Amino acid sequence: MLKRKELAKIFLRSLLIQASWNVSRMQSLGFAYATAPLAKGKGDAGSPEVQAHLGGHLQRFNTHPYMAAPIIGAVTRLELANSHAEAAELKNALMGPYAALGDSFFWGALKPFSAVTALCLAVQDLVLAPVVFLALYNPPHLWVRIRGFLEGWRHGKDGIDFVRRLELPEKTRWVRRANAVVLGALAVLASSRGPFPEPLGPGLWVQAAGLLVVLASYGAVKKGLSALAILYGAVALCAVVVWMR
């Protein structure tokens, strides 16, 4: 059984899984580095046992970096039980689905939502905007990493139940809808701060246009349009308006 210090070392190393990313084998070197403390009791660094352990984790591996910790936790448990074949099967089975879940939620929903919320504060000249972005974005992925690693370590391959209970696809839909609303609010705030010439001065019609942007963005998200596409479209529209002025 691993000591808490060694377990903490494996988790902290899992945070660096992207540091040695390479084209041929993706995150394999980072995965091997994270699990290297498991080989500590198998002999010297050059022993066949240690080489076999590290070599087994140098096969191609790629998933969302925030979702790697739950896999590493489960693999650590299986490796300690000498279930090496089962650990390899688990890695190959989970890396694709976890990549899709992580990309959709963290990078496709949570990051745009955090950024647009921070922008709403930035256009009002609030210096805490960057802090708000970090406060919205960092706690969820750190919690998934820490709790996911611990659940994988405690339950082995059954640790996937933790990720299933997160219901990330449903949360992704809700965050994207919220992002559309905040994006509309950003459009209203940006338009109200001018300066505009008198015919385009901020008035009732500008506020009505902002409301239409909110509703249109919400409807577009419900139709499946990416929140990033909406954001880029809004930026392009603003650029056209400024150019026409």
PDB file of C-alpha atoms in Angstrom:
ATOM      1  CA  MET A   1       0.000   0.000   0.000  1.00  0.00           C
ATOM      2  CA  LEU A   2       1.287   3.429  -0.906  1.00  0.00           C
ATOM      3  CA  LYS A   3       1.928   6.007   1.779  1.00  0.00           C
ATOM      4  CA  ARG A   4       0.060   9.294   1.641  1.00  0.00           C
ATOM      5  CA  LYS A   5       3.254  11.109   0.682  1.00  0.00           C
ATOM      6  CA  GLU A   6       3.782   8.877  -2.342  1.00  0.00           C
ATOM      7  CA  LEU A   7       0.125   9.138  -3.329  1.00  0.00           C
ATOM      8  CA  ALA A   8       0.303  12.935  -3.126  1.00  0.00           C
ATOM      9  CA  LYS A   9       3.430  12.843  -5.291  1.00  0.00           C
ATOM     10  CA  ILE A  10       1.628  10.855  -7.987  1.00  0.00           C
ATOM     11  CA  PHE A  11      -1.271  13.320  -7.993  1.00  0.00           C
ATOM     12  CA  LEU A  12       0.990  16.377  -8.163  1.00  0.00           C
ATOM     13  CA  ARG A  13       2.883  14.788 -11.048  1.00  0.00           C
ATOM     14  CA  SER A  14      -0.417  14.224 -12.843  1.00  0.00           C
ATOM     15  CA  LEU A  15      -0.825  18.016 -13.032  1.00  0.00           C
ATOM     16  CA  LEU A  16       2.202  18.075 -15.345  1.00  0.00           C
ATOM     17  CA  ILE A  17       0.892  15.535 -17.835  1.00  0.00           C
ATOM     18  CA  GLN A  18       0.954  18.116 -20.653  1.00  0.00           C
ATOM     19  CA  ALA A  19       4.510  19.301 -19.925  1.00  0.00           C
ATOM     20  CA  SER A  20       6.101  16.652 -22.149  1.00  0.00           C
ATOM     21  CA  TRP A  21       3.345  16.390 -24.771  1.00  0.00           C
ATOM     22  CA  ASN A  22       4.658  15.106 -28.087  1.00  0.00           C
ATOM     23  CA  VAL A  23       3.141  14.394 -31.479  1.00  0.00           C
ATOM     24  CA  SER A  24       3.923  10.693 -31.681  1.00  0.00           C
ATOM     25  CA  ARG A  25       2.649   9.476 -28.305  1.00  0.00           C
ATOM     26  CA  MET A  26       0.815  12.520 -26.965  1.00  0.00           C
ATOM     27  CA  GLN A  27       0.683  12.399 -23.138  1.00  0.00           C
ATOM     28  CA  SER A  28       2.391   9.030 -22.681  1.00  0.00           C
ATOM     29  CA  LEU A  29       5.610  10.438 -21.232  1.00  0.00           C
ATOM     30  CA  GLY A  30       3.656  12.574 -18.785  1.00  0.00           C
ATOM     31  CA  PHE A  31       1.590   9.544 -17.754  1.00  0.00           C
ATOM     32  CA  ALA A  32       4.745   7.482 -17.196  1.00  0.00           C
ATOM     33  CA  TYR A  33       6.275  10.325 -15.165  1.00  0.00           C
ATOM     34  CA  ALA A  34       3.163  10.595 -12.978  1.00  0.00           C
ATOM     35  CA  THR A  35       3.128   6.860 -12.184  1.00  0.00           C
ATOM     36  CA  ALA A  36       6.920   6.537 -11.802  1.00  0.00           C
ATOM     37  CA  PRO A  37       6.730   6.480  -7.948  1.00  0.00           C
ATOM     38  CA  LEU A  38       4.960   3.112  -8.300  1.00  0.00           C
ATOM     39  CA  ALA A  39       8.199   1.645  -9.627  1.00  0.00           C
ATOM     40  CA  LYS A  40      10.170   2.791  -6.584  1.00  0.00           C
ATOM     41  CA  GLY A  41       9.887  -0.536  -4.794  1.00  0.00           C
ATOM     42  CA  LYS A  42      10.664  -2.657  -7.868  1.00  0.00           C
ATOM     43  CA  GLY A  43      14.398  -2.118  -7.881  1.00  0.00           C
ATOM     44  CA  ASP A  44      16.962   0.255  -9.323  1.00  0.00           C
ATOM     45  CA  ALA A  45      16.143   2.637 -12.146  1.00  0.00           C
ATOM     46  CA  GLY A  46      17.745   0.334 -14.706  1.00  0.00           C
ATOM     47  CA  SER A  47      16.184  -2.906 -13.478  1.00  0.00           C
ATOM     48  CA  PRO A  48      13.981  -4.905 -15.891  1.00  0.00           C
ATOM     49  CA  GLU A  49      10.991  -4.528 -13.570  1.00  0.00           C
ATOM     50  CA  VAL A  50      11.206  -0.729 -13.535  1.00  0.00           C
ATOM     51  CA  GLN A  51      11.780  -0.577 -17.276  1.00  0.00           C
ATOM     52  CA  ALA A  52       8.794  -2.838 -17.883  1.00  0.00           C
ATOM     53  CA  HIS A  53       6.594  -0.641 -15.684  1.00  0.00           C
ATOM     54  CA  LEU A  54       7.605   2.610 -17.367  1.00  0.00           C
ATOM     55  CA  GLY A  55       7.627   1.073 -20.828  1.00  0.00           C
ATOM     56  CA  GLY A  56       4.058  -0.099 -20.355  1.00  0.00           C
ATOM     57  CA  HIS A  57       2.962   3.524 -19.882  1.00  0.00           C
ATOM     58  CA  LEU A  58       4.862   4.860 -22.876  1.00  0.00           C
ATOM     59  CA  GLN A  59       2.221   3.657 -25.290  1.00  0.00           C
ATOM     60  CA  ARG A  60       0.178   6.361 -26.998  1.00  0.00           C
ATOM     61  CA  PHE A  61      -2.171   8.079 -24.557  1.00  0.00           C
ATOM     62  CA  ASN A  62      -4.203  11.230 -24.942  1.00  0.00           C
ATOM     63  CA  THR A  63      -7.178  12.619 -23.034  1.00  0.00           C
ATOM     64  CA  HIS A  64      -8.341  15.918 -21.631  1.00  0.00           C
ATOM     65  CA  PRO A  65      -5.633  16.973 -19.132  1.00  0.00           C
ATOM     66  CA  TYR A  66      -8.164  17.697 -16.388  1.00  0.00           C
ATOM     67  CA  MET A  67      -9.639  14.202 -16.764  1.00  0.00           C
ATOM     68  CA  ALA A  68      -6.280  12.436 -16.642  1.00  0.00           C
ATOM     69  CA  ALA A  69      -6.117  12.407 -12.830  1.00  0.00           C
ATOM     70  CA  PRO A  70      -9.161  10.097 -12.398  1.00  0.00           C
ATOM     71  CA  ILE A  71      -7.571   7.653 -14.850  1.00  0.00           C
ATOM     72  CA  ILE A  72      -4.182   7.832 -13.116  1.00  0.00           C
ATOM     73  CA  GLY A  73      -5.818   7.216  -9.739  1.00  0.00           C
ATOM     74  CA  ALA A  74      -7.592   4.102 -10.990  1.00  0.00           C
ATOM     75  CA  VAL A  75      -4.493   2.829 -12.803  1.00  0.00           C
ATOM     76  CA  THR A  76      -2.448   3.305  -9.624  1.00  0.00           C
ATOM     77  CA  ARG A  77      -4.861   1.061  -7.715  1.00  0.00           C
ATOM     78  CA  LEU A  78      -4.832  -1.611 -10.428  1.00  0.00           C
ATOM     79  CA  GLU A  79      -1.046  -1.530 -10.761  1.00  0.00           C
ATOM     80  CA  LEU A  80      -0.638  -2.106  -7.041  1.00  0.00           C
ATOM     81  CA  ALA A  81      -2.934  -5.131  -7.347  1.00  0.00           C
ATOM     82  CA  ASN A  82      -0.692  -6.402 -10.202  1.00  0.00           C
ATOM     83  CA  SER A  83      -3.590  -6.064 -12.653  1.00  0.00           C
ATOM     84  CA  HIS A  84      -1.344  -4.620 -15.364  1.00  0.00           C
ATOM     85  CA  ALA A  85      -3.414  -5.853 -18.305  1.00  0.00           C
ATOM     86  CA  GLU A  86      -6.579  -4.498 -16.723  1.00  0.00           C
ATOM     87  CA  ALA A  87      -4.886  -1.146 -16.113  1.00  0.00           C
ATOM     88  CA  ALA A  88      -3.860  -0.897 -19.781  1.00  0.00           C
ATOM     89  CA  GLU A  89      -7.387  -1.775 -20.925  1.00  0.00           C
ATOM     90  CA  LEU A  90      -8.854   0.866 -18.604  1.00  0.00           C
ATOM     91  CA  LYS A  91      -6.536   3.564 -19.979  1.00  0.00           C
ATOM     92  CA  ASN A  92      -7.441   2.753 -23.569  1.00  0.00           C
ATOM     93  CA  ALA A  93     -11.156   2.544 -22.789  1.00  0.00           C
ATOM     94  CA  LEU A  94     -11.448   5.827 -20.889  1.00  0.00           C
ATOM     95  CA  MET A  95      -9.114   8.244 -22.647  1.00  0.00           C
ATOM     96  CA  GLY A  96     -11.446   8.884 -25.610  1.00  0.00           C
ATOM     97  CA  PRO A  97     -14.738   9.397 -23.720  1.00  0.00           C
ATOM     98  CA  TYR A  98     -13.026  11.455 -21.014  1.00  0.00           C
ATOM     99  CA  ALA A  99     -11.411  13.636 -23.688  1.00  0.00           C
ATOM    100  CA  ALA A 100     -14.826  14.351 -25.234  1.00  0.00           C
ATOM    101  CA  LEU A 101     -16.394  15.138 -21.854  1.00  0.00           C
ATOM    102  CA  GLY A 102     -13.553  17.399 -20.748  1.00  0.00           C
ATOM    103  CA  ASP A 103     -13.269  19.280 -24.049  1.00  0.00           C
ATOM    104  CA  SER A 104     -17.009  19.951 -24.196  1.00  0.00           C
ATOM    105  CA  PHE A 105     -17.437  21.088 -20.610  1.00  0.00           C
ATOM    106  CA  PHE A 106     -14.190  22.786 -19.581  1.00  0.00           C
ATOM    107  CA  TRP A 107     -13.052  24.274 -22.880  1.00  0.00           C
ATOM    108  CA  GLY A 108     -16.315  24.461 -24.799  1.00  0.00           C
ATOM    109  CA  ALA A 109     -18.566  25.765 -22.010  1.00  0.00           C
ATOM    110  CA  LEU A 110     -16.879  26.733 -18.735  1.00  0.00           C
ATOM    111  CA  LYS A 111     -13.940  28.671 -20.192  1.00  0.00           C
ATOM    112  CA  PRO A 112     -16.083  30.869 -22.532  1.00  0.00           C
ATOM    113  CA  PHE A 113     -18.578  31.474 -19.704  1.00  0.00           C
ATOM    114  CA  SER A 114     -15.813  32.512 -17.297  1.00  0.00           C
ATOM    115  CA  ALA A 115     -14.187  34.734 -19.925  1.00  0.00           C
ATOM    116  CA  VAL A 116     -17.399  36.503 -20.947  1.00  0.00           C
ATOM    117  CA  THR A 117     -18.387  37.051 -17.309  1.00  0.00           C
ATOM    118  CA  ALA A 118     -14.986  38.595 -16.639  1.00  0.00           C
ATOM    119  CA  LEU A 119     -15.371  40.776 -19.748  1.00  0.00           C
ATOM    120  CA  CYS A 120     -18.673  42.113 -18.394  1.00  0.00           C
ATOM    121  CA  LEU A 121     -16.716  43.410 -15.419  1.00  0.00           C
ATOM    122  CA  ALA A 122     -13.793  44.592 -17.539  1.00  0.00           C
ATOM    123  CA  VAL A 123     -15.970  46.865 -19.694  1.00  0.00           C
ATOM    124  CA  GLN A 124     -17.077  48.513 -16.451  1.00  0.00           C
ATOM    125  CA  ASP A 125     -13.424  49.176 -15.561  1.00  0.00           C
ATOM    126  CA  LEU A 126     -13.394  46.763 -12.620  1.00  0.00           C
ATOM    127  CA  VAL A 127      -9.846  45.585 -11.922  1.00  0.00           C
ATOM    128  CA  LEU A 128     -11.141  42.362 -10.348  1.00  0.00           C
ATOM    129  CA  ALA A 129     -12.176  40.988 -13.745  1.00  0.00           C
ATOM    130  CA  PRO A 130      -9.145  38.644 -14.064  1.00  0.00           C
ATOM    131  CA  VAL A 131      -9.669  37.430 -10.508  1.00  0.00           C
ATOM    132  CA  VAL A 132     -13.301  36.629 -11.280  1.00  0.00           C
ATOM    133  CA  PHE A 133     -12.238  34.624 -14.334  1.00  0.00           C
ATOM    134  CA  LEU A 134      -9.821  32.541 -12.248  1.00  0.00           C
ATOM    135  CA  ALA A 135     -12.383  32.135  -9.455  1.00  0.00           C
ATOM    136  CA  LEU A 136     -14.985  30.796 -11.887  1.00  0.00           C
ATOM    137  CA  TYR A 137     -12.703  28.589 -13.943  1.00  0.00           C
ATOM    138  CA  ASN A 138     -10.134  27.052 -11.584  1.00  0.00           C
ATOM    139  CA  PRO A 139     -12.175  25.548  -8.712  1.00  0.00           C
ATOM    140  CA  PRO A 140     -14.274  23.178 -10.902  1.00  0.00           C
ATOM    141  CA  HIS A 141     -11.353  21.591 -12.736  1.00  0.00           C
ATOM    142  CA  LEU A 142      -9.194  21.382  -9.596  1.00  0.00           C
ATOM    143  CA  TRP A 143     -12.051  19.676  -7.757  1.00  0.00           C
ATOM    144  CA  VAL A 144     -12.556  17.171 -10.596  1.00  0.00           C
ATOM    145  CA  ARG A 145      -8.845  16.444 -10.630  1.00  0.00           C
ATOM    146  CA  ILE A 146      -8.482  15.954  -6.871  1.00  0.00           C
ATOM    147  CA  ARG A 147     -11.743  14.141  -6.207  1.00  0.00           C
ATOM    148  CA  GLY A 148     -11.460  12.097  -9.391  1.00  0.00           C
ATOM    149  CA  PHE A 149      -7.959  10.945  -8.480  1.00  0.00           C
ATOM    150  CA  LEU A 150      -9.057   9.940  -4.987  1.00  0.00           C
ATOM    151  CA  GLU A 151     -12.139   8.093  -6.258  1.00  0.00           C
ATOM    152  CA  GLY A 152     -10.022   6.252  -8.806  1.00  0.00           C
ATOM    153  CA  TRP A 153      -7.508   5.328  -6.125  1.00  0.00           C
ATOM    154  CA  ARG A 154     -10.181   4.118  -3.700  1.00  0.00           C
ATOM    155  CA  HIS A 155     -12.334   2.157  -6.132  1.00  0.00           C
ATOM    156  CA  GLY A 156     -10.069   1.245  -9.043  1.00  0.00           C
ATOM    157  CA  LYS A 157     -11.993   0.765 -12.271  1.00  0.00           C
ATOM    158  CA  ASP A 158     -15.229   1.496 -10.396  1.00  0.00           C
ATOM    159  CA  GLY A 159     -13.946   5.046  -9.960  1.00  0.00           C
ATOM    160  CA  ILE A 160     -15.632   5.864 -13.282  1.00  0.00           C
ATOM    161  CA  ASP A 161     -18.869   6.096 -11.309  1.00  0.00           C
ATOM    162  CA  PHE A 162     -17.630   9.457  -9.996  1.00  0.00           C
ATOM    163  CA  VAL A 163     -17.327  10.889 -13.497  1.00  0.00           C
ATOM    164  CA  ARG A 164     -20.713   9.430 -14.444  1.00  0.00           C
ATOM    165  CA  ARG A 165     -22.342  11.128 -11.448  1.00  0.00           C
ATOM    166  CA  LEU A 166     -20.964  14.493 -12.557  1.00  0.00           C
ATOM    167  CA  GLU A 167     -23.401  14.445 -15.512  1.00  0.00           C
ATOM    168  CA  LEU A 168     -21.064  16.679 -17.508  1.00  0.00           C
ATOM    169  CA  PRO A 169     -23.123  16.617 -20.747  1.00  0.00           C
ATOM    170  CA  GLU A 170     -26.142  18.058 -18.909  1.00  0.00           C
ATOM    171  CA  LYS A 171     -23.988  20.636 -17.116  1.00  0.00           C
ATOM    172  CA  THR A 172     -22.405  21.572 -20.439  1.00  0.00           C
ATOM    173  CA  ARG A 173     -25.816  22.424 -21.886  1.00  0.00           C
ATOM    174  CA  TRP A 174     -26.747  24.594 -18.899  1.00  0.00           C
ATOM    175  CA  VAL A 175     -23.435  26.469 -18.859  1.00  0.00           C
ATOM    176  CA  ARG A 176     -23.699  27.157 -22.591  1.00  0.00           C
ATOM    177  CA  ARG A 177     -27.186  28.578 -22.115  1.00  0.00           C
ATOM    178  CA  ALA A 178     -25.945  30.762 -19.281  1.00  0.00           C
ATOM    179  CA  ASN A 179     -23.064  31.837 -21.486  1.00  0.00           C
ATOM    180  CA  ALA A 180     -25.483  33.026 -24.160  1.00  0.00           C
ATOM    181  CA  VAL A 181     -27.309  35.182 -21.596  1.00  0.00           C
ATOM    182  CA  VAL A 182     -24.076  36.673 -20.240  1.00  0.00           C
ATOM    183  CA  LEU A 183     -22.882  37.271 -23.803  1.00  0.00           C
ATOM    184  CA  GLY A 184     -26.026  39.278 -24.485  1.00  0.00           C
ATOM    185  CA  ALA A 185     -25.445  41.274 -21.312  1.00  0.00           C
ATOM    186  CA  LEU A 186     -21.903  41.974 -22.491  1.00  0.00           C
ATOM    187  CA  ALA A 187     -23.243  43.270 -25.804  1.00  0.00           C
ATOM    188  CA  VAL A 188     -25.615  45.632 -23.965  1.00  0.00           C
ATOM    189  CA  LEU A 189     -22.875  46.885 -21.642  1.00  0.00           C
ATOM    190  CA  ALA A 190     -20.438  47.408 -24.490  1.00  0.00           C
ATOM    191  CA  SER A 191     -22.973  49.280 -26.631  1.00  0.00           C
ATOM    192  CA  SER A 192     -24.092  51.510 -23.774  1.00  0.00           C
ATOM    193  CA  ARG A 193     -20.572  52.783 -23.151  1.00  0.00           C
ATOM    194  CA  GLY A 194     -20.252  54.490 -26.585  1.00  0.00           C
ATOM    195  CA  PRO A 195     -19.139  56.979 -27.634  1.00  0.00           C
ATOM    196  CA  PHE A 196     -21.691  56.936 -30.458  1.00  0.00           C
ATOM    197  CA  PRO A 197     -22.772  59.774 -32.748  1.00  0.00           C
ATOM    198  CA  GLU A 198     -26.159  61.233 -31.919  1.00  0.00           C
ATOM    199  CA  PRO A 199     -28.195  59.038 -34.336  1.00  0.00           C
ATOM    200  CA  LEU A 200     -26.667  55.984 -32.650  1.00  0.00           C
ATOM    201  CA  GLY A 201     -26.712  57.357 -29.153  1.00  0.00           C
ATOM    202  CA  PRO A 202     -27.557  54.866 -26.407  1.00  0.00           C
ATOM    203  CA  GLY A 203     -31.280  54.867 -25.977  1.00  0.00           C
ATOM    204  CA  LEU A 204     -34.289  52.607 -25.880  1.00  0.00           C
ATOM    205  CA  TRP A 205     -33.611  51.052 -29.270  1.00  0.00           C
ATOM    206  CA  VAL A 206     -30.055  50.129 -28.237  1.00  0.00           C
ATOM    207  CA  GLN A 207     -31.385  48.385 -25.154  1.00  0.00           C
ATOM    208  CA  ALA A 208     -34.003  46.625 -27.265  1.00  0.00           C
ATOM    209  CA  ALA A 209     -31.290  45.514 -29.683  1.00  0.00           C
ATOM    210  CA  GLY A 210     -29.284  44.168 -26.758  1.00  0.00           C
ATOM    211  CA  LEU A 211     -32.304  42.179 -25.576  1.00  0.00           C
ATOM    212  CA  LEU A 212     -32.706  40.739 -29.071  1.00  0.00           C
ATOM    213  CA  VAL A 213     -29.046  39.714 -29.018  1.00  0.00           C
ATOM    214  CA  VAL A 214     -29.610  37.903 -25.716  1.00  0.00           C
ATOM    215  CA  LEU A 215     -32.654  36.059 -27.029  1.00  0.00           C
ATOM    216  CA  ALA A 216     -31.021  35.231 -30.347  1.00  0.00           C
ATOM    217  CA  SER A 217     -27.902  33.897 -28.607  1.00  0.00           C
ATOM    218  CA  TYR A 218     -30.002  31.771 -26.278  1.00  0.00           C
ATOM    219  CA  GLY A 219     -31.962  30.355 -29.213  1.00  0.00           C
ATOM    220  CA  ALA A 220     -28.753  29.646 -31.148  1.00  0.00           C
ATOM    221  CA  VAL A 221     -27.287  27.702 -28.219  1.00  0.00           C
ATOM    222  CA  LYS A 222     -30.491  25.652 -27.910  1.00  0.00           C
ATOM    223  CA  LYS A 223     -30.174  24.829 -31.612  1.00  0.00           C
ATOM    224  CA  GLY A 224     -26.691  23.462 -30.951  1.00  0.00           C
ATOM    225  CA  LEU A 225     -24.565  26.381 -32.167  1.00  0.00           C
ATOM    226  CA  SER A 226     -21.248  26.669 -30.348  1.00  0.00           C
ATOM    227  CA  ALA A 227     -20.951  29.478 -27.806  1.00  0.00           C
ATOM    228  CA  LEU A 228     -17.560  30.296 -29.299  1.00  0.00           C
ATOM    229  CA  ALA A 229     -19.165  30.751 -32.719  1.00  0.00           C
ATOM    230  CA  ILE A 230     -21.671  33.160 -31.149  1.00  0.00           C
ATOM    231  CA  LEU A 231     -18.848  35.075 -29.446  1.00  0.00           C
ATOM    232  CA  TYR A 232     -16.853  35.403 -32.648  1.00  0.00           C
ATOM    233  CA  GLY A 233     -19.990  36.401 -34.533  1.00  0.00           C
ATOM    234  CA  ALA A 234     -20.732  39.138 -32.011  1.00  0.00           C
ATOM    235  CA  VAL A 235     -17.177  40.447 -32.323  1.00  0.00           C
ATOM    236  CA  ALA A 236     -17.473  40.467 -36.122  1.00  0.00           C
ATOM    237  CA  LEU A 237     -20.813  42.294 -35.930  1.00  0.00           C
ATOM    238  CA  CYS A 238     -19.373  44.943 -33.641  1.00  0.00           C
ATOM    239  CA  ALA A 239     -16.431  45.386 -36.004  1.00  0.00           C
ATOM    240  CA  VAL A 240     -18.833  45.925 -38.925  1.00  0.00           C
ATOM    241  CA  VAL A 241     -20.853  48.494 -36.942  1.00  0.00           C
ATOM    242  CA  VAL A 242     -17.707  50.394 -35.979  1.00  0.00           C
ATOM    243  CA  TRP A 243     -16.458  50.301 -39.586  1.00  0.00           C
ATOM    244  CA  MET A 244     -19.790  51.632 -40.912  1.00  0.00           C
ATOM    245  CA  ARG A 245     -19.556  54.564 -38.513  1.00  0.00           C
TER     246      ARG A 245
END
